[in-house]
Amino acid sequence: MKKAYLGALSIAAAAMIAATFASTAYADHNDPKEGKMVVDDRRSGYTYAIKETQAIQDDDFENPAMIWVEDGGQLWEEVDGKAGKSCQSCHNDAFETMKGVAAAYPKYDAKIKKLKNLEQQINTCRTERMQAKAWKYESNELLQMTMFVRHQSRGMPVNVSIDDEAAQFFAKGKEFYYQRRGALDMACKHCHEDNPGKYARANLLTQGQINGFPTYRLKWQKPGSVHRRFRGCNKNIRAQPLKYGSDEYTNLELYVAWRGRGLPVETPAVRN
Ligand code: HEC
Ligand code: HEC
């Protein structure tokens, strides 16, 4: 039923897309800095964005999220916690030691016997290695550091492992993706698999890829994490949003990362 609703909209939407977006969006983008934005049938949200938004992302001087990356770089060097260490004390130059690291997250952690996303890994280092307090989800510091670490993988293909111990968590994430929920009784797939390129109300739907996260949203006027986005999409269909950092969302994060395998890490992406 909900599909029919989107379907009905899509006739008008198709005309609108043809009129306003066809010449700018949907283009393959091969900026060597960013990598290839289309891999097989997988498309970054970038390719659906209007060209003004793309331009903001493309220009590091204009991209408002770059300040967050830079602030993350400062935090990297700051001593904090009882151990008297900074990230740099152990990991040295992030440009070398963090290159490619984030492209493989979330990943299975044998110690906690479940998945860990990048935010959680950063906080593990803070609590266990620095004896510092964990940063709260969606705090400026955690966003800045996550963006800084992910930025070191910019242009590199998303490359998560879904084998061995990760497989069972991947399966759970996949199940979540296809499960209907909320008052609108919709699953992620109804919007992001069945209808990318069509409008849901005023919004042009994309494949819901996460290669650009934490993403700067013009609507938010700040960056947000993957889990913030998941919560927003849950709320849109009037489903109860889950907690930041919940196992369900981290499993979902692995599944959605895999759906975008091979797409370049774009952090910091800019979206409407
Ligand atoms: C006292 C040393 C130490 C400090 C300080 C430290 N880390 Fe770590 N970090 C480690 C060790 C050891 C590992 C690998 C084992 C593990 O996962 O705990 C690691 C792993 C990581 C990883 C995952 C690497 C991978 O290949 O998956 C990231 C990301 C990371 N640290 C980020 C940070 C950040 C950000 C900070 C500062 C907030 C920080 N670390 C502070 C020792 C440290
Ligand atoms: C009713 C339709 C709808 C449903 C259902 C929905 N979303 Fe979304 N989602 C949107 C809209 C609209 C946007 C903003 C435009 C876009 O990027 O598609 C969005 C954006 C996103 C983005 C950001 C993409 C980017 O490039 O920044 C992600 C990630 C995402 N959704 C994931 C999900 C997941 C995971 C689920 C299921 C838990 C879900 N969505 C369910 C409508 C939906």
Coordinates of N, CA and C and ligand atoms in Angstrom, one line a residue, residues 76 85-87 90-91 98 101 105 107 118 121-122 125-126 129-130 145, ligand 1:
W76 N 43.1 14.9 18.2 CA 44.0 13.8 18.0 C 45.3 14.0 18.8
K85 N 47.8 10.4 28.0 CA 48.1 10.2 26.5 C 47.1 10.9 25.6
S86 N 47.6 11.1 24.4 CA 46.7 11.5 23.3 C 46.6 10.3 22.3
C87 N 45.7 10.5 21.4 CA 45.6 9.4 20.3 C 47.0 9.3 19.6
C90 N 50.0 7.0 20.8 CA 50.1 5.6 20.4 C 50.0 5.5 18.8
H91 N 49.2 6.3 18.2 CA 49.0 6.1 16.8 C 49.8 7.0 15.9
M98 N 46.0 5.8 10.1 CA 44.6 5.6 10.0 C 44.1 5.5 8.6
V101 N 41.7 2.6 7.5 CA 41.1 1.9 8.7 C 39.6 2.0 8.7
Y105 N 35.1 -0.5 8.8 CA 34.2 -0.5 9.9 C 32.7 -0.4 9.5
K107 N 33.4 -3.5 12.3 CA 34.0 -4.9 12.2 C 33.9 -5.7 13.5
L118 N 33.1 2.6 14.2 CA 34.2 3.4 14.5 C 34.1 4.3 15.7
Q121 N 34.9 2.1 18.6 CA 36.3 1.9 18.7 C 37.1 3.1 19.3
I122 N 36.7 4.2 18.8 CA 37.3 5.5 19.4 C 37.1 5.5 20.9
C125 N 39.3 3.1 22.9 CA 40.6 3.6 23.1 C 40.6 4.7 24.2
R126 N 39.6 5.5 24.2 CA 39.5 6.5 25.3 C 39.4 5.9 26.7
R129 N 42.5 2.7 26.9 CA 43.9 3.0 26.7 C 44.3 4.4 27.3
M130 N 43.3 5.3 27.3 CA 43.7 6.6 27.8 C 43.1 6.9 29.3
M145 N 36.1 13.6 15.9 CA 37.1 12.5 15.8 C 36.7 11.5 14.7
Ligands
HEC1 C1 47.7 3.8 24.8 C2 47.7 3.6 23.4 C3 46.5 4.1 22.6 C4 45.9 5.3 22.7 C5 46.2 6.5 23.5 C6 44.8 5.3 21.7 N1 44.8 4.1 21.1 FE1 43.7 3.6 19.5 N2 44.4 1.7 19.6 C7 45.4 1.2 20.4 C8 45.6 -0.2 20.2 C9 46.6 -1.1 20.9 C10 44.7 -0.6 19.2 C11 44.5 -2.0 18.6 C12 43.9 -2.9 19.5 C13 42.4 -2.5 19.9 O1 41.6 -2.5 19.0 O2 42.2 -2.1 21.0 C14 44.0 0.6 18.8 C15 43.0 0.6 17.8 C16 42.5 1.8 17.3 C17 41.7 1.9 16.1 C18 41.3 0.7 15.2 C19 42.4 0.4 14.3 C20 42.0 -0.7 13.3 O3 42.8 -1.1 12.5 O4 40.8 -1.2 13.3 C21 41.3 3.2 16.0 C22 40.4 3.8 14.9 C23 41.8 3.9 17.1 N3 42.6 3.0 17.8 C24 41.7 5.3 17.3 C25 42.1 5.9 18.4 C26 41.8 7.3 18.7 C27 40.9 8.2 17.9 C28 42.4 7.6 19.9 C29 42.3 8.9 20.7 C30 41.0 9.3 21.1 C31 43.2 6.4 20.3 N4 43.0 5.4 19.4 C32 44.0 6.3 21.4 C33 46.1 2.0 21.3 C34 45.8 3.3 21.6

